[in-house]
CSV table of N, CA and C in Angstrom, one decimal:
chain,number,residue,atom,x,y,z
A,528,UNK,N,-54.5,95.4,-196.6
A,528,UNK,CA,-55.3,95.3,-197.8
A,528,UNK,C,-54.5,94.7,-198.9
A,529,UNK,N,-55.2,93.9,-199.7
A,529,UNK,CA,-54.5,93.3,-200.9
A,529,UNK,C,-55.2,93.9,-202.2
A,530,UNK,N,-54.4,94.0,-203.2
A,530,UNK,CA,-55.0,94.5,-204.5
A,530,UNK,C,-54.3,93.9,-205.6
A,531,UNK,N,-54.9,93.9,-206.8
A,531,UNK,CA,-54.3,93.4,-208.0
A,531,UNK,C,-54.2,94.6,-208.9
A,532,UNK,N,-53.1,94.8,-209.5
A,532,UNK,CA,-52.9,95.9,-210.4
A,532,UNK,C,-52.5,95.3,-211.8
A,533,UNK,N,-53.2,95.7,-212.8
A,533,UNK,CA,-53.0,95.2,-214.1
A,533,UNK,C,-53.3,96.2,-215.2
A,534,UNK,N,-52.7,96.0,-216.4
A,534,UNK,CA,-53.0,96.9,-217.5
A,534,UNK,C,-54.4,96.5,-218.1
A,535,UNK,N,-55.4,97.4,-217.9
A,535,UNK,CA,-56.8,97.1,-218.3
A,535,UNK,C,-57.5,98.3,-218.5
A,536,UNK,N,-58.2,98.4,-219.7
A,536,UNK,CA,-59.1,99.5,-220.0
A,536,UNK,C,-60.0,99.1,-221.1
A,537,UNK,N,-60.9,100.0,-221.5
A,537,UNK,CA,-61.9,99.7,-222.5
A,537,UNK,C,-61.3,99.2,-223.8
A,538,UNK,N,-60.1,99.6,-224.1
A,538,UNK,CA,-59.5,99.1,-225.4
A,538,UNK,C,-58.6,97.9,-225.2
A,539,UNK,N,-58.4,97.5,-224.0
A,539,UNK,CA,-57.6,96.3,-223.7
A,539,UNK,C,-58.2,95.6,-222.5
A,540,UNK,N,-59.1,94.8,-222.9
A,540,UNK,CA,-59.9,94.0,-221.8
A,540,UNK,C,-59.8,92.5,-222.1
A,541,UNK,N,-58.6,92.1,-222.4
A,541,UNK,CA,-58.5,90.7,-222.7
A,541,UNK,C,-58.6,89.8,-221.5
A,542,UNK,N,-58.5,90.4,-220.3
A,542,UNK,CA,-58.7,89.6,-219.1
A,542,UNK,C,-59.9,90.1,-218.4
A,543,UNK,N,-61.0,90.1,-219.1
A,543,UNK,CA,-62.3,90.7,-218.6
A,543,UNK,C,-62.8,90.1,-217.4
A,544,UNK,N,-62.4,88.8,-217.1
A,544,UNK,CA,-62.8,88.2,-215.8
A,544,UNK,C,-62.1,88.6,-214.6
A,545,UNK,N,-61.0,89.4,-214.8
A,545,UNK,CA,-60.2,89.7,-213.6
A,545,UNK,C,-60.9,90.6,-212.6
A,546,UNK,N,-61.6,91.7,-213.0
A,546,UNK,CA,-62.3,92.5,-212.0
A,546,UNK,C,-63.3,91.7,-211.2
A,547,UNK,N,-64.1,90.8,-211.8
A,547,UNK,CA,-65.1,90.0,-211.1
A,547,UNK,C,-64.3,89.0,-210.1
A,548,UNK,N,-63.2,88.5,-210.6
A,548,UNK,CA,-62.5,87.5,-209.7
A,548,UNK,C,-61.9,88.3,-208.5
A,549,UNK,N,-61.5,89.5,-208.7
A,549,UNK,CA,-61.0,90.3,-207.5
A,549,UNK,C,-62.2,90.6,-206.6
A,550,UNK,N,-63.3,90.9,-207.1
A,550,UNK,CA,-64.5,91.2,-206.3
A,550,UNK,C,-64.8,90.0,-205.5
A,551,UNK,N,-64.9,88.8,-206.1
A,551,UNK,CA,-65.2,87.6,-205.4
A,551,UNK,C,-64.2,87.3,-204.3
A,552,UNK,N,-62.9,87.6,-204.5
A,552,UNK,CA,-61.9,87.3,-203.5
A,552,UNK,C,-61.8,88.4,-202.5
A,553,UNK,N,-62.6,89.5,-202.6
A,553,UNK,CA,-62.6,90.5,-201.6
A,553,UNK,C,-61.4,91.4,-201.7
A,554,UNK,N,-60.8,91.6,-202.9
A,554,UNK,CA,-59.6,92.4,-203.0
A,554,UNK,C,-59.9,93.5,-204.1
A,555,UNK,N,-59.1,94.6,-204.0
A,555,UNK,CA,-59.3,95.7,-204.9
A,555,UNK,C,-58.7,95.3,-206.3
A,556,UNK,N,-59.2,95.9,-207.3
A,556,UNK,CA,-58.7,95.8,-208.6
A,556,UNK,C,-58.3,97.2,-209.1
A,557,UNK,N,-57.0,97.4,-209.3
A,557,UNK,CA,-56.5,98.8,-209.7
A,557,UNK,C,-55.9,98.7,-211.0
A,558,UNK,N,-56.7,99.0,-212.1
A,558,UNK,CA,-56.1,99.0,-213.4
A,558,UNK,C,-55.2,100.2,-213.7
A,559,UNK,N,-54.0,99.9,-214.3
A,559,UNK,CA,-53.2,101.0,-214.6
A,559,UNK,C,-53.4,101.4,-216.1
A,560,UNK,N,-53.1,102.6,-216.4
A,560,UNK,CA,-53.4,103.2,-217.7
A,560,UNK,C,-54.9,103.0,-218.1
A,561,UNK,N,-55.8,103.4,-217.2
A,561,UNK,CA,-57.2,103.2,-217.4
A,561,UNK,C,-57.8,104.0,-218.6
A,562,UNK,N,-57.0,104.9,-219.1
A,562,UNK,CA,-57.4,105.7,-220.3
A,562,UNK,C,-56.5,105.3,-221.5
A,563,UNK,N,-55.8,104.2,-221.4
A,563,UNK,CA,-55.0,103.7,-222.5
A,563,UNK,C,-53.5,104.0,-222.4
A,564,UNK,N,-53.1,105.0,-221.7
A,564,UNK,CA,-51.7,105.4,-221.6
A,564,UNK,C,-51.1,105.7,-223.0
A,565,UNK,N,-51.9,106.3,-223.8
A,565,UNK,CA,-51.4,106.7,-225.2
A,565,UNK,C,-51.2,105.5,-226.1
A,566,UNK,N,-51.7,104.3,-225.7
A,566,UNK,CA,-51.6,103.1,-226.5
A,566,UNK,C,-52.9,102.7,-227.1
A,567,UNK,N,-54.0,103.4,-226.8
A,567,UNK,CA,-55.3,103.0,-227.4
A,567,UNK,C,-56.0,104.2,-227.9
A,568,UNK,N,-56.8,104.0,-228.9
A,568,UNK,CA,-57.6,105.1,-229.4
A,568,UNK,C,-59.0,104.9,-228.9
A,569,UNK,N,-59.4,105.8,-228.0
A,569,UNK,CA,-60.7,105.7,-227.4
A,569,UNK,C,-61.7,106.6,-228.2
A,570,UNK,N,-61.3,107.0,-229.4
A,570,UNK,CA,-62.2,107.8,-230.2
A,570,UNK,C,-63.0,106.9,-231.1
A,571,UNK,N,-63.0,105.6,-230.9
A,571,UNK,CA,-63.7,104.7,-231.7
A,571,UNK,C,-65.2,105.1,-231.7
A,572,UNK,N,-65.9,104.7,-232.8
A,572,UNK,CA,-67.3,105.1,-233.0
A,572,UNK,C,-68.1,104.5,-231.8
A,573,UNK,N,-67.8,103.3,-231.4
A,573,UNK,CA,-68.7,102.8,-230.3
A,573,UNK,C,-68.6,103.6,-229.0
A,574,UNK,N,-67.4,104.1,-228.7
A,574,UNK,CA,-67.3,104.9,-227.5
A,574,UNK,C,-67.9,106.3,-227.7
A,575,UNK,N,-67.7,106.9,-228.9
A,575,UNK,CA,-68.3,108.2,-229.2
A,575,UNK,C,-69.8,108.1,-229.1
A,576,UNK,N,-70.4,107.0,-229.6
A,576,UNK,CA,-71.9,106.9,-229.7
A,576,UNK,C,-72.4,106.9,-228.2
A,577,UNK,N,-71.8,106.2,-227.3
A,577,UNK,CA,-72.3,106.1,-226.0
A,577,UNK,C,-72.0,107.5,-225.3
A,578,UNK,N,-70.9,108.1,-225.6
A,578,UNK,CA,-70.6,109.4,-225.0
A,578,UNK,C,-71.6,110.4,-225.4
A,579,UNK,N,-72.0,110.4,-226.6
A,579,UNK,CA,-73.0,111.3,-227.1
A,579,UNK,C,-74.4,111.1,-226.4
A,580,UNK,N,-74.8,109.9,-226.2
A,580,UNK,CA,-76.0,109.6,-225.5
A,580,UNK,C,-76.0,110.2,-224.0
A,581,UNK,N,-74.8,110.2,-223.4
A,581,UNK,CA,-74.7,110.7,-222.0
A,581,UNK,C,-74.3,112.1,-221.9
A,582,UNK,N,-74.0,112.8,-223.1
A,582,UNK,CA,-73.5,114.1,-223.0
A,582,UNK,C,-72.2,114.2,-222.3
A,583,UNK,N,-71.4,113.2,-222.6
A,583,UNK,CA,-70.1,113.0,-221.9
A,583,UNK,C,-68.9,112.9,-222.9
A,584,UNK,N,-67.7,112.9,-222.4
A,584,UNK,CA,-66.6,112.8,-223.3
A,584,UNK,C,-66.3,111.3,-223.4
A,585,UNK,N,-65.5,110.9,-224.4
A,585,UNK,CA,-65.1,109.5,-224.6
A,585,UNK,C,-64.3,109.1,-223.4
A,586,UNK,N,-63.3,109.8,-222.9
A,586,UNK,CA,-62.6,109.4,-221.7
A,586,UNK,C,-63.5,109.1,-220.5
A,587,UNK,N,-64.5,110.0,-220.4
A,587,UNK,CA,-65.5,109.8,-219.3
A,587,UNK,C,-66.2,108.4,-219.4
A,588,UNK,N,-66.6,108.1,-220.6
A,588,UNK,CA,-67.3,106.8,-220.9
A,588,UNK,C,-66.3,105.7,-220.6
A,589,UNK,N,-65.0,105.8,-221.0
A,589,UNK,CA,-64.0,104.8,-220.8
A,589,UNK,C,-63.9,104.5,-219.2
A,590,UNK,N,-63.9,105.6,-218.5
A,590,UNK,CA,-63.8,105.5,-217.0
A,590,UNK,C,-65.1,104.9,-216.4
A,591,UNK,N,-66.2,105.3,-216.9
A,591,UNK,CA,-67.5,104.8,-216.5
A,591,UNK,C,-67.6,103.3,-216.8
A,592,UNK,N,-67.1,102.9,-217.9
A,592,UNK,CA,-67.1,101.4,-218.3
A,592,UNK,C,-66.2,100.7,-217.3
A,593,UNK,N,-65.1,101.2,-217.0
A,593,UNK,CA,-64.1,100.6,-216.1
A,593,UNK,C,-64.8,100.4,-214.7
A,594,UNK,N,-65.4,101.5,-214.2
A,594,UNK,CA,-66.1,101.4,-212.9
A,594,UNK,C,-67.2,100.5,-212.9
A,595,UNK,N,-67.9,100.3,-214.0
A,595,UNK,CA,-69.0,99.4,-214.1
A,595,UNK,C,-68.6,97.9,-214.2
A,596,UNK,N,-67.3,97.7,-214.4
A,596,UNK,CA,-66.8,96.3,-214.6
A,596,UNK,C,-66.8,95.6,-213.2
A,597,UNK,N,-66.8,96.3,-212.1
A,597,UNK,CA,-66.8,95.6,-210.8
A,597,UNK,C,-66.8,96.7,-209.7
A,598,UNK,N,-67.5,96.5,-208.6
A,598,UNK,CA,-67.4,97.4,-207.5
A,598,UNK,C,-66.0,97.4,-206.8
A,599,UNK,N,-65.2,96.4,-207.1
A,599,UNK,CA,-63.9,96.3,-206.6
A,599,UNK,C,-62.9,97.2,-207.3
A,600,UNK,N,-63.3,97.8,-208.4
A,600,UNK,CA,-62.4,98.6,-209.3
A,600,UNK,C,-62.1,99.9,-208.7
A,601,UNK,N,-60.9,100.3,-208.6
A,601,UNK,CA,-60.4,101.6,-208.2
A,601,UNK,C,-59.7,102.2,-209.4
A,602,UNK,N,-60.3,103.2,-210.0
A,602,UNK,CA,-59.6,103.8,-211.2
A,602,UNK,C,-58.8,105.0,-210.8
A,603,UNK,N,-57.5,104.9,-211.1
A,603,UNK,CA,-56.6,106.0,-210.7
A,603,UNK,C,-56.1,106.5,-212.1
A,604,UNK,N,-56.6,107.6,-212.5
A,604,UNK,CA,-56.3,108.2,-213.8
A,604,UNK,C,-55.0,109.0,-213.8
A,605,UNK,N,-54.7,109.7,-212.8
A,605,UNK,CA,-53.5,110.5,-212.7
A,605,UNK,C,-53.7,111.7,-213.6
A,606,UNK,N,-53.6,112.9,-213.1
A,606,UNK,CA,-53.6,114.1,-213.9
A,606,UNK,C,-53.0,115.3,-213.2
A,607,UNK,N,-52.5,116.2,-213.9
A,607,UNK,CA,-51.9,117.4,-213.3
A,607,UNK,C,-52.7,118.6,-213.6
A,608,UNK,N,-53.9,118.4,-214.1
A,608,UNK,CA,-54.8,119.5,-214.6
A,608,UNK,C,-56.1,119.4,-213.8
A,609,UNK,N,-56.5,120.5,-213.2
A,609,UNK,CA,-57.8,120.5,-212.4
A,609,UNK,C,-59.0,120.3,-213.3
A,610,UNK,N,-58.9,120.8,-214.6
A,610,UNK,CA,-60.1,120.6,-215.5
A,610,UNK,C,-60.2,119.1,-215.8
A,611,UNK,N,-59.1,118.4,-216.0
A,611,UNK,CA,-59.2,116.9,-216.2
A,611,UNK,C,-59.6,116.2,-215.0
A,612,UNK,N,-59.2,116.7,-213.8
A,612,UNK,CA,-59.6,116.0,-212.6
A,612,UNK,C,-61.1,116.1,-212.5
A,613,UNK,N,-61.7,117.3,-212.7
A,613,UNK,CA,-63.2,117.4,-212.6
A,613,UNK,C,-63.9,116.5,-213.6
A,614,UNK,N,-63.4,116.4,-214.8
A,614,UNK,CA,-64.0,115.6,-215.8
A,614,UNK,C,-63.9,114.1,-215.4
A,615,UNK,N,-62.7,113.7,-214.9
A,615,UNK,CA,-62.5,112.3,-214.5
A,615,UNK,C,-63.5,112.0,-213.3
A,616,UNK,N,-63.6,112.9,-212.4
A,616,UNK,CA,-64.5,112.7,-211.3
A,616,UNK,C,-66.0,112.5,-211.7
A,617,UNK,N,-66.4,113.3,-212.7
A,617,UNK,CA,-67.7,113.3,-213.2
A,617,UNK,C,-68.1,111.9,-213.8
A,618,UNK,N,-67.1,111.2,-214.3
A,618,UNK,CA,-67.3,109.9,-214.9
A,618,UNK,C,-68.0,108.9,-213.8
A,619,UNK,N,-67.7,109.2,-212.6
A,619,UNK,CA,-68.2,108.3,-211.5
A,619,UNK,C,-69.7,108.4,-211.4
A,620,UNK,N,-70.3,109.5,-211.9
A,620,UNK,CA,-71.8,109.7,-211.8
A,620,UNK,C,-72.5,109.2,-213.1
A,621,UNK,N,-71.8,108.7,-214.0
A,621,UNK,CA,-72.4,108.2,-215.2
A,621,UNK,C,-72.8,106.7,-215.0
A,622,UNK,N,-74.1,106.4,-215.2
A,622,UNK,CA,-74.5,105.1,-215.1
A,622,UNK,C,-74.8,104.5,-216.5
A,623,UNK,N,-74.0,103.5,-216.8
A,623,UNK,CA,-74.1,102.9,-218.2
A,623,UNK,C,-75.3,102.0,-218.2
A,624,UNK,N,-76.1,102.0,-219.2
A,624,UNK,CA,-77.2,101.1,-219.3
A,624,UNK,C,-76.8,99.8,-219.9
A,625,UNK,N,-77.6,98.8,-219.9
A,625,UNK,CA,-77.3,97.5,-220.5
A,625,UNK,C,-77.0,97.7,-222.0
A,626,UNK,N,-77.8,98.6,-222.7
A,626,UNK,CA,-77.5,98.9,-224.1
A,626,UNK,C,-76.1,99.5,-224.3
A,627,UNK,N,-75.7,100.5,-223.4
A,627,UNK,CA,-74.4,101.1,-223.4
A,627,UNK,C,-73.3,100.0,-223.3
A,628,UNK,N,-73.5,99.1,-222.3
A,628,UNK,CA,-72.5,98.1,-222.1
A,628,UNK,C,-72.4,97.2,-223.3
A,629,UNK,N,-73.5,96.9,-223.9
A,629,UNK,CA,-73.5,96.0,-225.1
A,629,UNK,C,-72.8,96.7,-226.3
A,630,UNK,N,-73.1,98.0,-226.4
A,630,UNK,CA,-72.4,98.8,-227.5
A,630,UNK,C,-70.9,98.9,-227.3
A,631,UNK,N,-70.5,98.9,-226.0
A,631,UNK,CA,-69.1,99.0,-225.7
A,631,UNK,C,-68.4,97.7,-225.8
A,632,UNK,N,-69.2,96.6,-225.8
A,632,UNK,CA,-68.8,95.3,-226.1
A,632,UNK,C,-67.7,94.7,-225.5
């Protein structure tokens, strides 16, 4: 199996075409630091607004956005805490609407 790993998340999506290109090529896209790696502030109003609509946390919306970017995306968040693991897993059940995706821009 082949995969592309790149620094990519809702706060750093300057290569937004990469997930779709990986999907088209039939390879996995594995973004590292999917929650920013302490380099991004996901508490921005746009993220919080969408999180509130879904009754979710901002990190959950960040993960849902990442998963919505392409079916080839494999989000590996890494955690040492069972509570965070459960919250991260719950992000997979959030379906973002076109309005959500537009708001997340």
